[in-house]
Amino acid sequence: MESLTARLGRWSAGRGPLYLLLAGRLRQMIEDGLLRPGAALPPDRTLAGALAVGRSTVVAAYDTLRQEGRITRRQGSGTQVAEPALTHHCDPPDSALGAPSGRYDTSNPLFLHLLEPADGVIQLSCAAPAGPPPQVVDAFRTLTFPSHGDLGYHPAGAPALREALAARFTARGVVTEPGQILVTTGAQQALSLLTRHLVAPGDRILVEAPTYAGALDVFREAGGVPHPVPTGVDGIDVVAAERAMVAERPALGYVISCFNNPTGGVLPPLAGRRLVAAARRYGVPLIDDEVLAELAFGEPAPRPLAAFGDVISIGSLSKLLWGGLRIGWVRADAGLVSRLSRLKALHDLGTDVPTQLAAVRLLAELDTSLESRRSQLRTRHDHLRAELARLLPSWHCPAVAGGQTLWARLPHGDGVSFAQVGLRHQVAVLPGAALDATGRSDTFLRLHFLHEPEVLTQAVERLAHAWKAYQDAPPRHRPGTALNAIAV
């Protein structure tokens, strides 16, 4: 079940009356097959509450689509997407709201914001560095290509990069051979390959609540069922995780042990050792997402979970340097890496070699690059918290020791409907509900601090105006069961 609200994306950030903007986005979803013929749409009041708009806005949007023949509205039957005869849609009718068979559509606001055109909205939703730093540009300028005999197909990764990554793990206290490294096109592909290999439809997957929204998307796309365990400033609740391993027998465990995305929590070494031991005892493959692990502001981060036993580590250069640098990796048992290599060969025959060769040079200089990046992140973290304290003192935004995001708690209301008001004030934030399989983080927002300080100031000013508008609005029905229970 996923919320229609999230799937609407940045519908309200354009120019013009809100009812026309809403009608336009629903029309596009119908034309794209994301709202199927026969799908029931939420009642006027329910959708209005979820979008933090007046009921008249939804009524006018629905009436516009009804006049176009795209939806039907009948007393007692509610509002539905019109059948193909009216919409000229060639797909067969389906009562479910969702992507047609054979397609996959995400309601994850993080990914939806990436697909939206640039429109003046300040992005506090997608936490990725903007623009390649000079060292990335230099690495590509001075590439030395392989010899004439190299075909360029390396499903497991270019040998030089596998060696460099193995050496870096060894230096961090986890002895690693090149055969234990699989190079992927970003950490997202690493997670996708592992899920495809280890998870069957219906399998339980142990996850933190909250956690990285992109992981939840991957697990659900594979038919897995996330089993959430609470996490906080000290990482996952290891006692609750062990109980879940006993009761649920999950096919996979997924944790972000260092600088959890979104909370910034860090799992202490003793708790990490206990978690790894429990996973080994109950036969649960454990993935440790280390994408943010090297972004500590002060004291070095704890050793990787893989230092305590048989753990699958995934990582990436995308968060450390630049999102456009699509280099990720898996560090695991050599047998698993070999099997994943064959699976990756079916998908893309291997990550492109020039980028891998540039990554070899970047890894050699990474410690120097990270010194300036960590300092920059700490400055921007402090600046964002100071601006929030100045303009939004009622919000609770604890400091973090590393990573890229703050986990902000609203004093009242909910993140989904406030995010809609934020869009109308030209700032995009990620509602906590999108990151929590329990649905209990609805009073939270995830805010990143990657922008320049002056942009962060402008973003908080817009959030403050949005918060005033949100508080001044008359009480409305908040998103709940009626909206979130639409089948997708």
XYZ file of C-alpha atoms in Angstrom:
488
model
C 0.000 0.000 0.000
C 1.402 3.384 -0.949
C -0.097 6.826 -0.680
C -1.525 8.609 -3.688
C -0.299 11.806 -2.060
C 3.328 10.797 -2.474
C 2.792 9.714 -6.083
C 1.530 13.141 -7.041
C 5.090 14.484 -6.730
C 5.626 18.254 -6.991
C 2.169 18.860 -8.469
C 1.600 22.125 -6.588
C 4.946 23.808 -7.326
C 3.928 25.163 -10.733
C 2.117 28.346 -11.749
C -1.641 28.703 -11.897
C -4.679 27.811 -9.803
C -4.169 24.814 -7.542
C -7.180 22.963 -8.935
C -5.748 23.113 -12.462
C -2.323 21.950 -11.238
C -3.925 19.018 -9.415
C -6.097 18.134 -12.378
C -3.049 18.296 -14.646
C -1.032 15.878 -12.512
C -3.932 13.412 -12.188
C -4.501 13.660 -15.957
C -0.833 12.828 -16.584
C -1.015 9.835 -14.225
C -4.093 8.548 -16.073
C -2.426 8.988 -19.466
C 0.744 7.264 -18.250
C -1.241 4.304 -16.943
C -0.334 4.962 -13.312
C -4.027 5.403 -12.493
C -5.790 2.469 -14.102
C -9.314 2.439 -15.556
C -11.732 1.591 -12.769
C -9.373 2.739 -9.990
C -11.186 4.406 -7.091
C -9.938 7.874 -6.185
C -10.112 9.228 -2.624
C -13.156 11.185 -1.463
C -12.921 14.957 -1.792
C -12.378 15.651 1.910
C -9.843 12.859 2.354
C -7.648 14.003 -0.532
C -8.005 17.656 0.474
C -6.779 16.866 3.979
C -3.832 14.875 2.676
C -2.805 17.683 0.297
C -3.476 20.473 2.824
C -5.832 22.283 0.429
C -9.465 23.283 0.615
C -12.088 20.764 -0.406
C -13.158 23.108 -3.229
C -9.724 22.635 -4.850
C -10.213 18.872 -5.097
C -13.855 19.210 -6.194
C -12.846 21.610 -8.984
C -9.995 19.321 -10.102
C -12.292 16.300 -10.175
C -14.966 18.264 -12.055
C -12.386 19.294 -14.670
C -11.403 15.673 -15.240
C -15.043 14.548 -15.253
C -15.876 17.060 -17.982
C -12.951 15.680 -20.011
C -14.346 12.159 -19.616
C -11.306 10.946 -17.666
C -13.108 10.160 -14.420
C -16.652 9.327 -13.357
C -18.431 10.593 -10.225
C -21.636 8.952 -8.996
C -23.534 9.352 -5.760
C -22.892 6.303 -3.625
C -20.165 4.944 -5.929
C -17.517 7.588 -5.390
C -14.965 8.801 -7.925
C -13.283 6.426 -10.376
C -10.967 6.587 -13.363
C -13.104 6.213 -16.487
C -13.077 3.039 -18.520
C -11.070 2.817 -21.794
C -14.032 3.787 -23.955
C -13.933 7.216 -22.365
C -10.204 7.602 -21.812
C -9.055 5.940 -25.063
C -6.605 3.969 -22.928
C -5.561 0.681 -24.510
C -4.710 -1.183 -21.287
C -7.315 -3.597 -19.898
C -9.400 -2.402 -16.941
C -8.036 -2.983 -13.474
C -9.575 -1.984 -10.180
C -6.185 -1.288 -8.612
C -4.414 2.042 -8.519
C -0.919 1.282 -9.773
C 1.419 0.669 -12.641
C 0.267 -1.664 -15.434
C 1.558 -5.204 -15.343
C 5.214 -5.375 -16.309
C 6.010 -1.838 -15.147
C 7.209 -0.591 -11.800
C 6.212 2.765 -10.403
C 7.579 4.226 -7.197
C 5.689 6.423 -4.770
C 8.955 7.265 -3.012
C 9.101 11.095 -2.951
C 12.902 10.901 -3.033
C 12.888 9.299 -6.490
C 9.907 11.294 -7.731
C 11.732 14.553 -7.039
C 14.618 13.332 -9.227
C 12.188 12.823 -12.113
C 10.623 16.274 -11.848
C 12.005 19.127 -13.992
C 13.964 21.951 -12.374
C 11.378 24.539 -11.325
C 12.890 26.834 -8.721
C 12.049 24.534 -5.819
C 14.843 24.271 -3.231
C 15.498 20.577 -2.761
C 15.905 19.436 0.833
C 14.596 16.009 -0.146
C 17.284 14.325 -2.261
C 20.518 14.255 -0.232
C 23.268 14.225 -2.838
C 26.247 16.558 -3.455
C 25.584 19.121 -6.182
C 28.089 19.222 -9.023
C 31.348 17.287 -9.426
C 34.244 18.507 -7.244
C 37.519 19.395 -9.014
C 39.176 16.074 -8.176
C 36.458 14.180 -10.066
C 36.939 16.360 -13.150
C 40.727 15.926 -12.948
C 40.424 12.150 -12.609
C 38.552 11.930 -15.904
C 40.881 14.360 -17.688
C 43.924 12.207 -16.997
C 42.505 8.723 -17.655
C 44.908 6.047 -18.842
C 42.989 3.416 -20.771
C 43.699 -0.342 -20.703
C 45.846 -2.133 -23.251
C 44.543 -3.000 -26.711
C 43.731 -6.572 -25.611
C 41.179 -5.553 -22.943
C 37.623 -6.211 -24.221
C 36.163 -3.817 -21.641
C 33.671 -6.295 -20.173
C 34.257 -6.842 -16.452
C 31.022 -8.000 -14.759
C 32.720 -8.242 -11.350
C 34.577 -4.978 -11.844
C 37.854 -3.777 -13.334
C 40.732 -5.621 -11.586
C 42.490 -2.390 -10.589
C 39.367 -1.054 -8.838
C 38.651 -4.345 -7.060
C 42.218 -4.302 -5.761
C 41.926 -0.677 -4.617
C 38.646 -1.318 -2.798
C 40.005 -4.463 -1.142
C 43.026 -2.497 0.075
C 40.778 0.211 1.522
C 38.689 -2.340 3.460
C 41.883 -3.921 4.776
C 43.143 -0.523 5.927
C 39.856 -0.028 7.794
C 40.376 -3.229 9.756
C 38.541 -5.742 7.541
C 41.045 -7.968 5.715
C 39.730 -8.310 2.164
C 40.851 -9.949 -1.079
C 39.927 -8.549 -4.537
C 37.784 -11.658 -5.114
C 35.510 -10.463 -2.296
C 34.659 -7.234 -4.142
C 31.913 -6.706 -6.721
C 31.853 -3.301 -8.429
C 28.338 -2.020 -9.124
C 26.696 0.979 -10.743
C 26.116 2.749 -7.448
C 25.052 1.310 -4.102
C 21.442 1.194 -5.304
C 22.386 -1.488 -7.840
C 24.353 -3.327 -5.182
C 21.242 -3.471 -3.025
C 19.063 -4.478 -5.978
C 21.348 -7.355 -6.981
C 21.555 -8.669 -3.423
C 17.792 -8.487 -3.027
C 17.147 -10.244 -6.319
C 19.553 -13.022 -5.325
C 18.510 -13.496 -1.689
C 14.817 -12.577 -1.481
C 11.801 -14.458 -2.836
C 8.265 -13.030 -2.937
C 6.735 -13.162 0.518
C 10.072 -13.323 2.372
C 10.472 -11.200 5.486
C 13.254 -8.609 5.519
C 14.474 -7.128 8.786
C 14.843 -3.344 8.458
C 15.261 -0.361 10.749
C 12.376 2.024 11.345
C 13.060 4.553 9.939
C 15.511 3.662 7.174
C 16.571 4.574 3.634
C 13.429 4.853 1.492
C 15.204 3.509 -1.600
C 15.870 0.226 0.196
C 12.205 -0.179 1.091
C 11.324 0.358 -2.573
C 13.782 -2.322 -3.682
C 12.509 -4.850 -1.147
C 8.872 -4.274 -2.013
C 9.551 -4.427 -5.753
C 11.022 -7.904 -5.196
C 7.911 -8.964 -3.276
C 9.682 -8.873 0.095
C 7.849 -7.867 3.265
C 9.805 -5.388 5.425
C 9.744 -6.252 9.133
C 10.639 -2.994 10.933
C 12.657 -2.783 14.148
C 13.058 0.537 16.008
C 16.253 2.524 15.590
C 17.504 5.672 17.300
C 20.576 7.662 18.228
C 22.382 4.415 19.171
C 21.317 2.542 16.070
C 19.019 -0.427 15.756
C 17.446 -1.973 18.872
C 19.560 -5.142 18.876
C 17.346 -6.948 21.416
C 14.261 -6.336 19.250
C 16.233 -7.337 16.128
C 17.256 -10.633 17.714
C 13.659 -11.351 18.735
C 12.568 -10.673 15.143
C 15.201 -13.082 13.818
C 13.800 -15.805 16.056
C 10.119 -15.121 15.371
C 10.180 -14.105 11.697
C 13.176 -15.991 10.286
C 13.879 -13.178 7.812
C 15.572 -13.965 4.523
C 17.684 -10.831 4.874
C 18.615 -8.126 7.366
C 19.398 -4.565 6.256
C 20.938 -1.989 8.582
C 22.736 1.335 8.290
C 25.030 0.924 11.260
C 26.868 4.228 10.889
C 24.985 7.522 10.349
C 21.593 6.021 9.727
C 19.692 7.634 6.893
C 17.644 9.554 8.101
C 18.289 9.731 11.873
C 22.100 9.960 11.891
C 22.252 7.223 14.562
C 25.423 5.170 15.088
C 25.445 1.581 16.356
C 28.079 1.200 19.138
C 30.721 -1.512 18.572
C 29.477 -3.775 21.376
C 25.930 -3.699 20.030
C 27.259 -4.247 16.511
C 29.156 -7.329 17.612
C 25.998 -8.699 19.246
C 23.913 -8.018 16.117
C 26.398 -9.830 13.879
C 26.519 -12.788 16.270
C 22.717 -13.020 16.297
C 22.554 -12.923 12.502
C 25.119 -15.722 12.300
C 23.289 -17.778 14.953
C 19.948 -17.601 13.154
C 21.283 -17.801 9.603
C 20.208 -14.302 8.516
C 22.354 -12.690 5.775
C 23.103 -9.201 7.092
C 23.705 -6.179 4.849
C 25.499 -3.174 6.337
C 24.919 -0.068 4.208
C 28.130 1.958 4.586
C 27.331 4.670 2.051
C 27.662 7.412 4.697
C 30.081 5.699 7.091
C 33.114 7.824 6.177
C 31.353 11.165 6.658
C 32.097 11.597 10.377
C 32.480 15.215 11.517
C 34.747 14.577 14.478
C 35.828 11.250 15.910
C 36.350 8.492 13.324
C 33.362 6.231 12.796
C 33.343 2.769 14.432
C 34.883 -0.131 12.541
C 32.626 -1.695 9.889
C 30.246 -4.428 11.058
C 32.170 -6.762 8.752
C 35.037 -6.586 11.273
C 32.878 -8.721 13.605
C 32.010 -11.520 11.218
C 30.338 -12.554 7.981
C 28.555 -9.329 6.973
C 27.752 -8.070 3.471
C 29.003 -4.483 3.142
C 27.792 -2.098 0.447
C 29.205 1.331 -0.306
C 29.479 4.023 -2.936
C 31.452 7.059 -4.073
C 28.219 8.866 -4.955
C 27.579 10.295 -1.469
C 31.257 10.804 -0.706
C 32.047 12.779 -3.865
C 29.227 13.249 -6.394
C 25.921 11.580 -7.264
C 26.832 11.409 -10.949
C 29.807 9.176 -10.136
C 27.938 5.882 -10.342
C 30.460 3.637 -8.612
C 29.298 1.327 -5.837
C 30.449 -1.996 -4.449
C 29.639 -5.112 -2.492
C 32.155 -6.640 -0.094
C 31.158 -10.220 0.777
C 32.196 -13.853 0.737
C 33.960 -14.681 -2.540
C 31.332 -17.301 -3.398
C 28.492 -14.785 -3.068
C 30.444 -12.226 -5.093
C 30.908 -14.788 -7.859
C 27.166 -15.508 -7.968
C 26.313 -11.810 -7.948
C 28.800 -11.228 -10.785
C 26.895 -13.664 -12.978
C 23.637 -11.911 -12.111
C 25.125 -8.513 -12.884
C 26.403 -9.805 -16.237
C 22.784 -10.517 -17.198
C 21.840 -6.918 -16.457
C 24.627 -4.763 -17.893
C 27.783 -6.864 -18.546
C 29.607 -4.659 -16.052
C 29.920 -1.043 -14.943
C 31.574 1.201 -17.526
C 35.351 0.935 -17.408
C 36.403 4.615 -17.784
C 34.453 5.538 -14.651
C 36.012 2.619 -12.787
C 39.505 3.736 -13.798
C 38.750 7.270 -12.619
C 37.543 5.763 -9.333
C 40.909 4.057 -8.816
C 42.630 7.438 -8.799
C 39.908 8.988 -6.647
C 40.255 6.242 -4.043
C 43.999 6.881 -3.827
C 43.247 10.514 -2.910
C 40.028 9.893 -0.998
C 41.301 10.558 2.517
C 42.494 14.023 1.475
C 39.216 14.733 -0.342
C 37.165 13.640 2.651
C 38.962 16.018 5.021
C 37.574 19.070 3.221
C 34.194 17.435 2.619
C 33.696 16.591 6.299
C 34.627 20.139 7.302
C 32.147 21.538 4.778
C 29.386 19.228 5.984
C 29.944 20.143 9.622
C 29.739 23.869 8.788
C 26.509 23.417 6.852
C 25.044 21.108 9.521
C 25.649 23.795 12.142
C 24.274 26.524 9.874
C 21.043 24.643 9.121
C 20.447 23.893 12.802
C 21.075 27.526 13.728
C 18.615 28.776 11.096
C 15.987 26.264 12.206
C 16.436 27.343 15.828
C 16.086 31.003 14.783
C 13.029 30.714 12.527
C 11.372 27.450 13.610
C 12.202 27.101 17.300
C 9.277 24.740 17.951
C 10.798 22.086 15.682
C 13.034 19.499 17.355
C 16.222 18.961 15.303
C 18.973 17.136 17.249
C 22.573 17.444 16.109
C 24.215 14.469 14.401
C 27.867 13.359 14.391
C 28.070 12.714 10.666
C 26.192 11.938 7.493
C 24.090 14.408 5.536
C 20.662 14.729 7.146
C 18.734 15.991 10.144
C 15.672 14.181 11.481
C 13.290 16.986 12.396
C 10.170 16.425 14.505
C 7.191 18.727 14.042
C 5.394 19.882 17.200
C 2.033 18.902 15.668
C 0.469 17.974 12.340
C 2.107 15.505 9.985
C 4.969 15.524 7.508
C 2.983 14.404 4.464
C 0.475 17.256 4.486
C 3.074 19.831 5.571
C 5.322 18.767 2.666
C 2.477 19.717 0.334
C 2.360 23.213 1.843
C 6.145 23.377 1.585
C 5.974 22.711 -2.146
C 3.625 25.647 -2.563
C 6.328 27.747 -0.895
C 8.987 26.380 -3.279
C 10.826 24.011 -0.932
C 10.753 20.210 -1.069
C 11.198 18.099 2.053
C 10.978 14.346 2.588
C 8.130 13.258 4.905
C 9.132 10.772 7.577
C 6.326 8.408 6.600
C 8.176 7.610 3.361
C 11.099 6.207 5.368
C 9.286 4.132 7.966
C 7.674 0.767 7.254
C 5.674 1.082 10.505
C 4.082 4.360 9.397
C 4.897 5.866 12.790
C 7.248 8.626 11.674
C 4.498 10.833 10.284
C 5.459 13.763 12.518
C 9.024 13.824 11.140
C 10.788 15.366 8.165
C 14.191 14.519 6.736
C 16.212 17.630 5.864
C 19.643 17.513 4.243
C 22.372 20.122 4.734
C 24.288 19.829 1.449
C 23.390 23.234 -0.011
C 25.495 26.375 0.322
C 24.738 28.248 3.589
C 22.877 31.041 1.809
C 20.619 28.492 0.076
C 19.971 26.740 3.385
C 18.969 30.090 4.882
C 16.558 30.713 2.021
C 15.157 27.197 2.386
C 14.466 27.678 6.100
C 12.838 31.048 5.428
C 10.490 29.321 2.974
C 9.829 26.547 5.483
C 8.993 29.150 8.125
C 6.456 30.815 5.808
C 5.041 27.384 4.951
C 4.770 26.475 8.643
C 2.872 29.678 9.391
C 0.464 28.956 6.531
C 0.086 25.378 7.762
C -0.704 26.512 11.313
C -3.087 29.243 10.169
C -5.098 26.903 7.940
C -8.389 25.583 9.361
C -8.243 22.022 10.767
C -8.568 19.415 8.070
C -8.744 15.691 7.914
C -5.176 14.389 8.061
C -3.959 11.544 5.846
C -4.903 8.221 7.323
C -6.328 4.843 6.613
C -8.808 5.995 4.008
C -6.107 7.446 1.763
C -3.191 5.131 2.500
C -5.247 1.988 1.976
C -5.662 2.534 -1.771
C -4.314 -0.574 -3.480
C -1.284 -0.113 -5.706
